[in-house]
Coordinates of N, CA and C in Angstrom, one line a residue:
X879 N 0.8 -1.2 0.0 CA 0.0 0.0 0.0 C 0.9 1.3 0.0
X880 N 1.9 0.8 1.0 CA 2.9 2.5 0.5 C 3.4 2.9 -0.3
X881 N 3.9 1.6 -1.5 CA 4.2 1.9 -2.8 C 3.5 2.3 -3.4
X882 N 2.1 1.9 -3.4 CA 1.6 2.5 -4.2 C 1.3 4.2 -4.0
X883 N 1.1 4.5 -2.6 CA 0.9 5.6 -2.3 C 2.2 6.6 -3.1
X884 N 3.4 6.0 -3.0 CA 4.9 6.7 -3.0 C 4.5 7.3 -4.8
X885 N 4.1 5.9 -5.2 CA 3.9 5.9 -6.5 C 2.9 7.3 -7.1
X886 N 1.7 7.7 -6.8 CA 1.2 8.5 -6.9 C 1.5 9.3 -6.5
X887 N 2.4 9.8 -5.4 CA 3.1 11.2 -5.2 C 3.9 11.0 -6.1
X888 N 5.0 10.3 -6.9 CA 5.6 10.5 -7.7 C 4.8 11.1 -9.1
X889 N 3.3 10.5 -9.6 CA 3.2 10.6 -10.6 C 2.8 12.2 -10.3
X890 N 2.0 12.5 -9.3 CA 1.3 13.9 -9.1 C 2.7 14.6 -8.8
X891 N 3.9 14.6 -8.5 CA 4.9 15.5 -8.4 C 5.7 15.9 -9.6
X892 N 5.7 14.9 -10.5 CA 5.8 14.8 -12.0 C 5.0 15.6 -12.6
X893 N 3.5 15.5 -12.7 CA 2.4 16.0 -13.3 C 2.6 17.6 -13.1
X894 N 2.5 17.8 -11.9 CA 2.6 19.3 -11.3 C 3.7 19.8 -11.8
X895 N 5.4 19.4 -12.2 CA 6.6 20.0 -12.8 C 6.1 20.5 -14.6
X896 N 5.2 19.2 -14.9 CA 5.1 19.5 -16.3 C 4.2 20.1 -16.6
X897 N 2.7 20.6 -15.5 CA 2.2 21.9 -15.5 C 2.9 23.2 -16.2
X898 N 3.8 22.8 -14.6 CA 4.8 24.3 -14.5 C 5.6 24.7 -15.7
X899 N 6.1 23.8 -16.5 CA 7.1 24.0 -17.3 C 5.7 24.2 -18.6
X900 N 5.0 24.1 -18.9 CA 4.2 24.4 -20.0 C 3.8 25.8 -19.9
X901 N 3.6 26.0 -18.4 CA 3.2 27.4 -18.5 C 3.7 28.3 -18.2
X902 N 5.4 28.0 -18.3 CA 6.7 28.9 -18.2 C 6.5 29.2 -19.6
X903 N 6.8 28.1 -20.4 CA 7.1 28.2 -21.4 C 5.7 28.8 -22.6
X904 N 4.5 28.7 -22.3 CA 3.3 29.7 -22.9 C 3.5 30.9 -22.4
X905 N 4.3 31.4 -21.2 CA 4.3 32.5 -20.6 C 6.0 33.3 -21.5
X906 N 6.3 32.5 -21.4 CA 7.7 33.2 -22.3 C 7.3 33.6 -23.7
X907 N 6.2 32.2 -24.2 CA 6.5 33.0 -25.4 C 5.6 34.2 -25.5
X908 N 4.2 34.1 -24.6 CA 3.6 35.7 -24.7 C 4.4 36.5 -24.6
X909 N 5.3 36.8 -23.3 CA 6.6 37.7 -23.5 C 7.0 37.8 -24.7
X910 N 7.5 37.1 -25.5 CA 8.1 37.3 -26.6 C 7.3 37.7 -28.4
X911 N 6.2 37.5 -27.8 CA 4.8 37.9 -29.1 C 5.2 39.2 -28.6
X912 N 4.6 40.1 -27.6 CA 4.5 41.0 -26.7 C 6.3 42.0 -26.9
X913 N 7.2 41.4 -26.8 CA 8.5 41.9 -27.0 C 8.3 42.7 -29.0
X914 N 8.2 41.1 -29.7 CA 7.9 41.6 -30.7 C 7.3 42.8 -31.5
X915 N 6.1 43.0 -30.6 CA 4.9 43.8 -31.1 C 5.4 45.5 -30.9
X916 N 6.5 45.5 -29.7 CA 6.7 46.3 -29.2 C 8.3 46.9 -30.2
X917 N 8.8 46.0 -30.3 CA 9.6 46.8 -31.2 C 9.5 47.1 -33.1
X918 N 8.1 46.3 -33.2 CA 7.8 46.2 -34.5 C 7.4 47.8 -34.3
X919 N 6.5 48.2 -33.4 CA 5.7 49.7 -33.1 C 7.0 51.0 -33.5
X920 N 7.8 50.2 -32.2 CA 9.0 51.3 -32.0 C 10.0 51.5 -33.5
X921 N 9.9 50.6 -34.1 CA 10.4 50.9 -35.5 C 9.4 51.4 -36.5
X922 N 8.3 51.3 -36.4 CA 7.3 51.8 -37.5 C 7.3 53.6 -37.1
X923 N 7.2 53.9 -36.0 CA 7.1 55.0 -35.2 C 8.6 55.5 -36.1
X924 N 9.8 55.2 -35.9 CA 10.9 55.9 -36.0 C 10.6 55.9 -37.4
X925 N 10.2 55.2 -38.2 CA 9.7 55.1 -40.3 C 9.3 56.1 -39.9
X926 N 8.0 56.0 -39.6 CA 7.0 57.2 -39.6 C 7.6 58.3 -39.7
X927 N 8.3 58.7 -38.5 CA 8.8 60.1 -38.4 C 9.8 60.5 -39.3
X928 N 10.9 59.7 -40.0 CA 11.5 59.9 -40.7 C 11.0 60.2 -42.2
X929 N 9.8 59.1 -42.0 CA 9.1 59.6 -43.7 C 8.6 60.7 -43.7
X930 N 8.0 61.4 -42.3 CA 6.5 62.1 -42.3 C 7.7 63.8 -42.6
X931 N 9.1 63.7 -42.3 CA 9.7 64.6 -41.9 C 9.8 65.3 -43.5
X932 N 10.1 63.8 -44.4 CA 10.2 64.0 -45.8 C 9.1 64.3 -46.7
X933 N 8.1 64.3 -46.0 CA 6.6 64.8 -46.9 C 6.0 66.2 -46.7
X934 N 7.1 66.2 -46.2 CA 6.0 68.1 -45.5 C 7.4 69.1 -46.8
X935 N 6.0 69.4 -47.7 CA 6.3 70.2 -49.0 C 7.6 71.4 -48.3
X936 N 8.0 71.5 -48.9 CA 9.0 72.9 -49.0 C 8.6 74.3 -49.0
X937 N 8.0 74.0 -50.3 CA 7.3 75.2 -50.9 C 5.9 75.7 -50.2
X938 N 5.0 74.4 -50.0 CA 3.5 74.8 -49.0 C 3.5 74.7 -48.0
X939 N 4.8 73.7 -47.2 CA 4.7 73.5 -46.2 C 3.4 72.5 -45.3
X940 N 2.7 71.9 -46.8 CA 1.5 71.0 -45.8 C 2.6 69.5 -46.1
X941 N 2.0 68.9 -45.5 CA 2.6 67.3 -45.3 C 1.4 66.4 -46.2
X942 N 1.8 65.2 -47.0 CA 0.9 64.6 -47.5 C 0.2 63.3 -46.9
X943 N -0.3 62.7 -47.1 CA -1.8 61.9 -46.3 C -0.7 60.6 -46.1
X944 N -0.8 60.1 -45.0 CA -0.3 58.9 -44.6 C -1.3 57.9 -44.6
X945 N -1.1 56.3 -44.0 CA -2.0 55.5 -43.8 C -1.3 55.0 -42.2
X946 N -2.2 54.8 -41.6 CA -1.6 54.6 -40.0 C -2.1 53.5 -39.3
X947 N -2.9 52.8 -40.6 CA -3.9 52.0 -40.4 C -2.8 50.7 -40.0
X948 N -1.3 50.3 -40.1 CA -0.5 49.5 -40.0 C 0.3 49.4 -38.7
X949 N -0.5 50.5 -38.0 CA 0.1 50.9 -36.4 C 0.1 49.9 -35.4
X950 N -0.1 49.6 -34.8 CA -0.3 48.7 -33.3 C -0.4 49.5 -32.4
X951 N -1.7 49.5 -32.2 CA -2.3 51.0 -30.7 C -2.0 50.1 -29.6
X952 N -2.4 51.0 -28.4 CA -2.0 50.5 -27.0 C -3.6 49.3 -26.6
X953 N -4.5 49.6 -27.7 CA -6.0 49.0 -27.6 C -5.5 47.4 -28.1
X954 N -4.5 47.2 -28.9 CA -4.2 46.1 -29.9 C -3.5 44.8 -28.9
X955 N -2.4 46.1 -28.3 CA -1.3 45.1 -27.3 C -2.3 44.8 -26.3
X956 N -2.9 45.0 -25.7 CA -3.8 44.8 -24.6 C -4.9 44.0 -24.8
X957 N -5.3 43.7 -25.8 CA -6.3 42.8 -26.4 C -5.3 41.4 -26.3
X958 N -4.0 41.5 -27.4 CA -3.0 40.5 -27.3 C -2.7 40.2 -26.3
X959 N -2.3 40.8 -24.7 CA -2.0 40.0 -23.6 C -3.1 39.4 -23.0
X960 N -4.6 39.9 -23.3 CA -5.6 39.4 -23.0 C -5.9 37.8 -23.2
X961 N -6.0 37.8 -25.0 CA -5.9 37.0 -25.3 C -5.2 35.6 -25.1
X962 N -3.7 36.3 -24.7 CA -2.5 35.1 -24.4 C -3.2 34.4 -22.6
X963 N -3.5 35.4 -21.9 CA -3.7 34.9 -20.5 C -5.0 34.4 -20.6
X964 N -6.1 34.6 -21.3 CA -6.5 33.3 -21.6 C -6.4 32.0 -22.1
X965 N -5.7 32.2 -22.9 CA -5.0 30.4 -23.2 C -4.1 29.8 -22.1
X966 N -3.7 31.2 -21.4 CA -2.6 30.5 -20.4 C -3.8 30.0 -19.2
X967 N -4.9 30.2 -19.3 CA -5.9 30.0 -18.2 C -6.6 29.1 -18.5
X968 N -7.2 28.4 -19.9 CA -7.3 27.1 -20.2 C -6.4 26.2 -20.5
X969 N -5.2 26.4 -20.5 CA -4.0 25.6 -20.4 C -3.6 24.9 -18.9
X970 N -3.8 26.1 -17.9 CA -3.8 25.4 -16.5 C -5.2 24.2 -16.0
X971 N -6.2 25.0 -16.4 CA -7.3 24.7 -16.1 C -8.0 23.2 -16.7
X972 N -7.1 22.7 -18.3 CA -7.1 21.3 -18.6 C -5.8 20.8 -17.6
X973 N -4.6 21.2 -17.5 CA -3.9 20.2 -16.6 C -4.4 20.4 -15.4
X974 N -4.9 21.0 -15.1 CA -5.4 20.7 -13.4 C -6.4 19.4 -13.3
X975 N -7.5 19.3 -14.4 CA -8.3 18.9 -14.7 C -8.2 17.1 -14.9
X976 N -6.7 17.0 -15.5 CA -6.0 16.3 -16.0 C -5.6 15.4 -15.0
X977 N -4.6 16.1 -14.1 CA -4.5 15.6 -13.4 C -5.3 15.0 -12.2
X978 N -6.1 15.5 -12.0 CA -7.2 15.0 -11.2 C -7.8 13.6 -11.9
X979 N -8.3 13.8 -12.9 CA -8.8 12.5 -14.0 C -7.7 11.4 -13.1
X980 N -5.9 11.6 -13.7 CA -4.8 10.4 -13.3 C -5.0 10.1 -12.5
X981 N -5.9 10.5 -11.2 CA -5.4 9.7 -10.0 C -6.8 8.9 -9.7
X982 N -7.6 9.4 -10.7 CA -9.1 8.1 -10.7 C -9.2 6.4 -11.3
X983 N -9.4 5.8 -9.9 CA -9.1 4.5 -10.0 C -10.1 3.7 -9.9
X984 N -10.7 3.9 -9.1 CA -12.6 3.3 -8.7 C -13.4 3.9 -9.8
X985 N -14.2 2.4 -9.9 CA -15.3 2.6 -10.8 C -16.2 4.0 -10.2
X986 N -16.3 4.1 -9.5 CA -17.3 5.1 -9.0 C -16.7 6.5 -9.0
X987 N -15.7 6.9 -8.9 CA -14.9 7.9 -9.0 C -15.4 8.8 -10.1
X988 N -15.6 10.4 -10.1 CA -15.9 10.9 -10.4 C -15.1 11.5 -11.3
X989 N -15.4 12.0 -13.0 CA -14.3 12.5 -13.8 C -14.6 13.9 -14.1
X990 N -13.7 14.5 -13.9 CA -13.9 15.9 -14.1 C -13.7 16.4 -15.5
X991 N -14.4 17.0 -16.1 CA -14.8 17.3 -17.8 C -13.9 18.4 -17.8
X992 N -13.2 18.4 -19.4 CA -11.8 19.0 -19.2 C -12.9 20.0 -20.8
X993 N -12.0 21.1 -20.3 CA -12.8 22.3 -21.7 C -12.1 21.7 -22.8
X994 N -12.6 22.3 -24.4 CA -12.2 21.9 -25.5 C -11.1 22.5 -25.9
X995 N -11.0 23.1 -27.4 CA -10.2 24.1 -27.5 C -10.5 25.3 -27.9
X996 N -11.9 25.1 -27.5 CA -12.3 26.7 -27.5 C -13.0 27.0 -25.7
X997 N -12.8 26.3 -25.2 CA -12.7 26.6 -23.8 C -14.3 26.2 -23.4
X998 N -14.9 25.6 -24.5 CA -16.1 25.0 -23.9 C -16.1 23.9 -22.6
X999 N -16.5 23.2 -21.6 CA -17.1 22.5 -20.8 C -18.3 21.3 -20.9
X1000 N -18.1 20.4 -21.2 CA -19.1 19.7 -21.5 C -20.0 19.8 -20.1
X1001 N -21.3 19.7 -20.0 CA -22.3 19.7 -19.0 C -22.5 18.1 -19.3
X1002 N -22.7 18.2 -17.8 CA -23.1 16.6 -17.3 C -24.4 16.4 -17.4
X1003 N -24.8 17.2 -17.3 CA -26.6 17.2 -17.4 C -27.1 16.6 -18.7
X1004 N -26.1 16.6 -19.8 CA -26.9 16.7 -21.1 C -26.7 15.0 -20.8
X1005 N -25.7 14.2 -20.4 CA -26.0 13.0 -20.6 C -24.7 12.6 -21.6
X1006 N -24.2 13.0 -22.1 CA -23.1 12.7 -23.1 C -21.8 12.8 -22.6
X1007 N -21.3 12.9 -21.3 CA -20.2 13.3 -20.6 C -20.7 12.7 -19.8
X1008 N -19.4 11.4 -19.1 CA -19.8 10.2 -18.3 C -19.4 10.9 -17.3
X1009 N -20.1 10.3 -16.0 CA -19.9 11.0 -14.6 C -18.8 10.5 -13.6
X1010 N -19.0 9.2 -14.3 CA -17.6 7.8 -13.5 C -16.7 7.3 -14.6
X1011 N -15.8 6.8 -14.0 CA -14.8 6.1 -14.4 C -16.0 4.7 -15.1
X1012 N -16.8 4.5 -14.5 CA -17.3 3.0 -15.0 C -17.9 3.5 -16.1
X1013 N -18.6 4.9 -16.3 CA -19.6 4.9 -16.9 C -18.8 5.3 -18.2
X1014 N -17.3 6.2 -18.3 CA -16.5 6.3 -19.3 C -16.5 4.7 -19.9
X1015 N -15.8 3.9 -19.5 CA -15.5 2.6 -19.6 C -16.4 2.0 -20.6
X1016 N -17.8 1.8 -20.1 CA -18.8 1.8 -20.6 C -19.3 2.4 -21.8
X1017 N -18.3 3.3 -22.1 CA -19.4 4.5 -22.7 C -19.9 3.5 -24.5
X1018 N -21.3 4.2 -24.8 CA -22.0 3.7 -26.0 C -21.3 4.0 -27.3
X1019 N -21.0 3.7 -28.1 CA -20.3 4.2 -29.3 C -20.4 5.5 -29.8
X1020 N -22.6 5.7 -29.5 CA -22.6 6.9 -30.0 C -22.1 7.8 -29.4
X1021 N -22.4 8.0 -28.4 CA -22.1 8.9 -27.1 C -20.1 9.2 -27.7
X1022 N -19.5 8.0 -27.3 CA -18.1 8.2 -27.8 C -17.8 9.2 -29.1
X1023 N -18.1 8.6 -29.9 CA -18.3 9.8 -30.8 C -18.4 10.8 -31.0
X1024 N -19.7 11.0 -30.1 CA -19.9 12.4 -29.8 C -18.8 13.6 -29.0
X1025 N -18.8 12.4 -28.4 CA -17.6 13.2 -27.2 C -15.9 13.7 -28.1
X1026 N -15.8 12.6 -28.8 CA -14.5 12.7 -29.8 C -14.8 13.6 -30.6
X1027 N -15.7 14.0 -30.9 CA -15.8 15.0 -31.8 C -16.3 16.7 -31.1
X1028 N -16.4 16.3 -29.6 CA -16.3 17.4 -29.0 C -14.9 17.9 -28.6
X1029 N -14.4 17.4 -28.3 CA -13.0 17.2 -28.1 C -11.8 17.0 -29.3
X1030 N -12.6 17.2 -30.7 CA -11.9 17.0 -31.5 C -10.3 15.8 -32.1
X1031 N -11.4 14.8 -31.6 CA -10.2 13.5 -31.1 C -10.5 13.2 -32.7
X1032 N -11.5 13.4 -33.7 CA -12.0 12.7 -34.9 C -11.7 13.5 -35.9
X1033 N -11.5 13.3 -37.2 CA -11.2 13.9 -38.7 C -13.1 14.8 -38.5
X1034 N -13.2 15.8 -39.2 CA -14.2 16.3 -39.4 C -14.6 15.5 -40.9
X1035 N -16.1 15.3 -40.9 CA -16.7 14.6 -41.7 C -16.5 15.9 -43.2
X1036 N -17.1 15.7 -43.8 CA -17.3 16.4 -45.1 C -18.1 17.1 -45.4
X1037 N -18.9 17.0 -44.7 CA -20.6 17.7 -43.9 C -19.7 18.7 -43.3
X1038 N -19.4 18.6 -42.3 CA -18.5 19.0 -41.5 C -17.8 20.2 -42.0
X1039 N -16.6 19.9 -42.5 CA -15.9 20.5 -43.3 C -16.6 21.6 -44.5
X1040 N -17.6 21.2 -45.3 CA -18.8 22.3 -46.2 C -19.3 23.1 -44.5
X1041 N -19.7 22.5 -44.1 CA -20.4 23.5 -43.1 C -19.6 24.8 -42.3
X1042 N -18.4 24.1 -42.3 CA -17.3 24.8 -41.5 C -16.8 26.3 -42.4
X1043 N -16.7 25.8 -44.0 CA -16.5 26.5 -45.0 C -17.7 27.5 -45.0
X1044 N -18.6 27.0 -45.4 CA -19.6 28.3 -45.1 C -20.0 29.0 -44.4
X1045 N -19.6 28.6 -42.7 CA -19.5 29.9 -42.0 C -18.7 30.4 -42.4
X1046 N -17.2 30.3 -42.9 CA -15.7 31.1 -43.0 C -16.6 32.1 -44.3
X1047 N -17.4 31.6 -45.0 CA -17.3 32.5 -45.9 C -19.1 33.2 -45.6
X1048 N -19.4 33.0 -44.3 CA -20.3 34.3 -44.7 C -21.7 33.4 -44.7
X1049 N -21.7 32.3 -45.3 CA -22.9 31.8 -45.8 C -24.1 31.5 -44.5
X1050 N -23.4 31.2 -43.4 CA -24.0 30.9 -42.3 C -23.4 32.0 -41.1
X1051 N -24.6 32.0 -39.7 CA -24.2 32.9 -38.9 C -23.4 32.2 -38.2
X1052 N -23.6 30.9 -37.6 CA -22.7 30.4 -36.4 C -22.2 28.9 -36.9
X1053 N -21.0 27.6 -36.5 CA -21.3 26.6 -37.2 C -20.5 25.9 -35.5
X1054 N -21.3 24.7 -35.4 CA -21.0 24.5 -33.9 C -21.0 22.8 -34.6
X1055 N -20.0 22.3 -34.4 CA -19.9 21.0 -34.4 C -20.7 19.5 -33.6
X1056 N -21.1 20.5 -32.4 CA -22.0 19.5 -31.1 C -23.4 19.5 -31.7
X1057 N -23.6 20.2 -32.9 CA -25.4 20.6 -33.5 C -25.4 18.8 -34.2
X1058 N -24.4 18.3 -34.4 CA -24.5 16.9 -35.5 C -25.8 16.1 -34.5
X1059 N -26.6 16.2 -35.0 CA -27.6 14.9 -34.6 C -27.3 13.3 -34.5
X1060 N -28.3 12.6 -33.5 CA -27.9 11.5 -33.5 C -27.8 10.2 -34.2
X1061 N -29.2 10.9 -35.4 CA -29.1 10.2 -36.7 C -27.5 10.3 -37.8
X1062 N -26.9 11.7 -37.8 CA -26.0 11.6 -38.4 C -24.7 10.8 -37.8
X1063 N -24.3 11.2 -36.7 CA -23.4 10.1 -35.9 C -23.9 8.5 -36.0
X1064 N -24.9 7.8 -35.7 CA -25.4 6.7 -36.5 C -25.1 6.2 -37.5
X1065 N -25.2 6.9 -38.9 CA -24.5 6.9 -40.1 C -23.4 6.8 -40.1
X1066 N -22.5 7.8 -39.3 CA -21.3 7.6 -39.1 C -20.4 6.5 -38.5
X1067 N -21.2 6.0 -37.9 CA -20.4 5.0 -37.1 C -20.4 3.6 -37.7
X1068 N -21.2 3.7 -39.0 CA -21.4 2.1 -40.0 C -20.2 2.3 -40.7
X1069 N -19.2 3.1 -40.5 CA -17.9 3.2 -41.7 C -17.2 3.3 -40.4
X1070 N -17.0 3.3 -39.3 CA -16.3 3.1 -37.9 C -15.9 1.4 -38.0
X1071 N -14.5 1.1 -38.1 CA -14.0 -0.4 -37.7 C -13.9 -0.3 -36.2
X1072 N -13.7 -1.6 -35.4 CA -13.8 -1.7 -34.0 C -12.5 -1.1 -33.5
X1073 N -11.8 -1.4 -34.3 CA -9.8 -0.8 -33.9 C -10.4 0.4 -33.4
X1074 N -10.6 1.1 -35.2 CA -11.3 2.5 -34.9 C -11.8 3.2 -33.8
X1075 N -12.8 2.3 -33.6 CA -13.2 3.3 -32.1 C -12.3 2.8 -30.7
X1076 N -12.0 2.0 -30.9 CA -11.2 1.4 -30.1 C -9.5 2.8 -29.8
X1077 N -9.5 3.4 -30.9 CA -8.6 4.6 -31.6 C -9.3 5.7 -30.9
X1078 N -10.6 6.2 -30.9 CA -11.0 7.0 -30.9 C -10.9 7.3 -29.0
X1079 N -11.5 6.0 -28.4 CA -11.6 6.0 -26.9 C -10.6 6.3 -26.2
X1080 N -9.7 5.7 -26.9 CA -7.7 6.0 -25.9 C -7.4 7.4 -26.2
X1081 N -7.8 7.9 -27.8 CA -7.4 9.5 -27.7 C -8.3 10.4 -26.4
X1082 N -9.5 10.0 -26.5 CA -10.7 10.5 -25.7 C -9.8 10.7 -24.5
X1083 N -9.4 9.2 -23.7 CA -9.0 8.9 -22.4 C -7.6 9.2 -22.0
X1084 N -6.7 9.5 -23.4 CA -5.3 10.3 -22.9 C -6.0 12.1 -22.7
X1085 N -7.0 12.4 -23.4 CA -7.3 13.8 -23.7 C -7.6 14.4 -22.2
X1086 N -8.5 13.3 -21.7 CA -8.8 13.5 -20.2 C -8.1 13.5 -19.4
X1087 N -6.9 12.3 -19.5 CA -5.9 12.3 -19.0 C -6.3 10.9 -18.0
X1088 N -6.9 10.1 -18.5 CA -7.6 8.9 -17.3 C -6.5 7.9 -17.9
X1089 N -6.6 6.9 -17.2 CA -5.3 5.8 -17.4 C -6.0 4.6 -18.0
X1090 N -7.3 4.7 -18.4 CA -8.3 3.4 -19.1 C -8.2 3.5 -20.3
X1091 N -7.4 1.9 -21.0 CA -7.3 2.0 -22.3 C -7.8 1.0 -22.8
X1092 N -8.2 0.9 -24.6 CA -9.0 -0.4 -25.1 C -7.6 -1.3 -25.5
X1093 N -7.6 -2.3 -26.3 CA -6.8 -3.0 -26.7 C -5.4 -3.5 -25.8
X1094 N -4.2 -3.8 -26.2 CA -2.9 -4.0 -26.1 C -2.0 -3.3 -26.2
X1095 N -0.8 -3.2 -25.5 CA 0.0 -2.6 -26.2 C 0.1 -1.4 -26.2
X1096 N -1.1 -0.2 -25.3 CA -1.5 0.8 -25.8 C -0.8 1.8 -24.7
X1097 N -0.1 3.0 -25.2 CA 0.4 4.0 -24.2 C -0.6 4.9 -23.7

């Protein structure tokens, strides 16, 4: 029993370093987006002044029309670090998440729902996001499915893909990949081989970060 205990502080003392080092390292590079932006400004600014110096007529003394539209305001960088410290806040918020999953061992044990990559949350209420370790284990193909494609564990279908394209261009207002009905996932799952989902579950269950895998052989 104490090995195994030792064992689990090892993996959670491990887990927690490679937190840390992920979010050194998303944190450096915002620094360095942020470095960038700042001397891209500080050089356009010295352009600027050196061009604007060479456009003011001699003879009229007016200066001619610029475009400033290539600037980076103080509204731009501040949006940008916004931006970064939110990724850096669903970046923690799946390894926390993550971690908690690794140390679920009992069927009954409770799995905590890790955001996507757009920072959605699956709700447990809807029924499609298993509550236990058993009921993951368990889970129905369709349901799996579903989930791998919330989680983007699956190729987008071609439906998919047209649909995806016509929001990009305008043709639709919103395009949400969880709208696929259960009829269409059905369909889908008659060109699914067993490996396949068998593929699809372990991506699922590394994504969560749970230690339940199908087949042999499998990391």
């Amino acid at each position: 029993m104490s090995n195994e205990i030792e064992l689990l502080q090892k993996q959670v003392s491990e887990l927690q370093d490679l937190v840390k080092k992920q979010s050194l390292i998303i944190s450096k590079t915002g620094e360095r987006v942020l470095e960038l932006q700042l001397d891209k400004q500080k050089h356009d600014v010295t352009d600027f002044d050196s061009k604007f110096s060479k456009s003011i007529s001699k003879k009229s003394g007016s200066a001619t029309q610029f475009d400033a539209t290539d600037f980076a305001t103080n509204e731009d960088l501040v949006e940008l670090v916004k931006e970064l410290q939110g990724e850096l806040n669903f970046i923690e918020e799946r390894s926390i998440r993550r971690l908690v999953n690794s140390l679920k061992k009992d069927d009954d044990d409770v799995i905590a729902p890790l955001p996507n990559a757009d920072g959605d949350i699956p709700a447990i209420s809807d029924g499609v996001f298993p509550k236990s370790l058993k009921e993951f284990k368990d889970i129905p193909d369709l349901k799996l499915v579903r989930l791998a494609k919330f989680y983007e564990r699956l190729p987008p279908t071609l439906k998919e893909q047209e649909d995806f394209e016509n929001f990009l261009e305008g043709k639709v207002e919103a395009f949400h990949i969880n709208e696929t009905t259960d009829e269409e996932i059905s369909k889908e799952l008659e060109k699914f081989s067993k490996d396949e989902l068998d593929d699809a579950f372990n991506d699922v269950a590394r994504y969560l970060g749970l230690s339940l895998r199908r087949g042999t052989e499998i990391w």
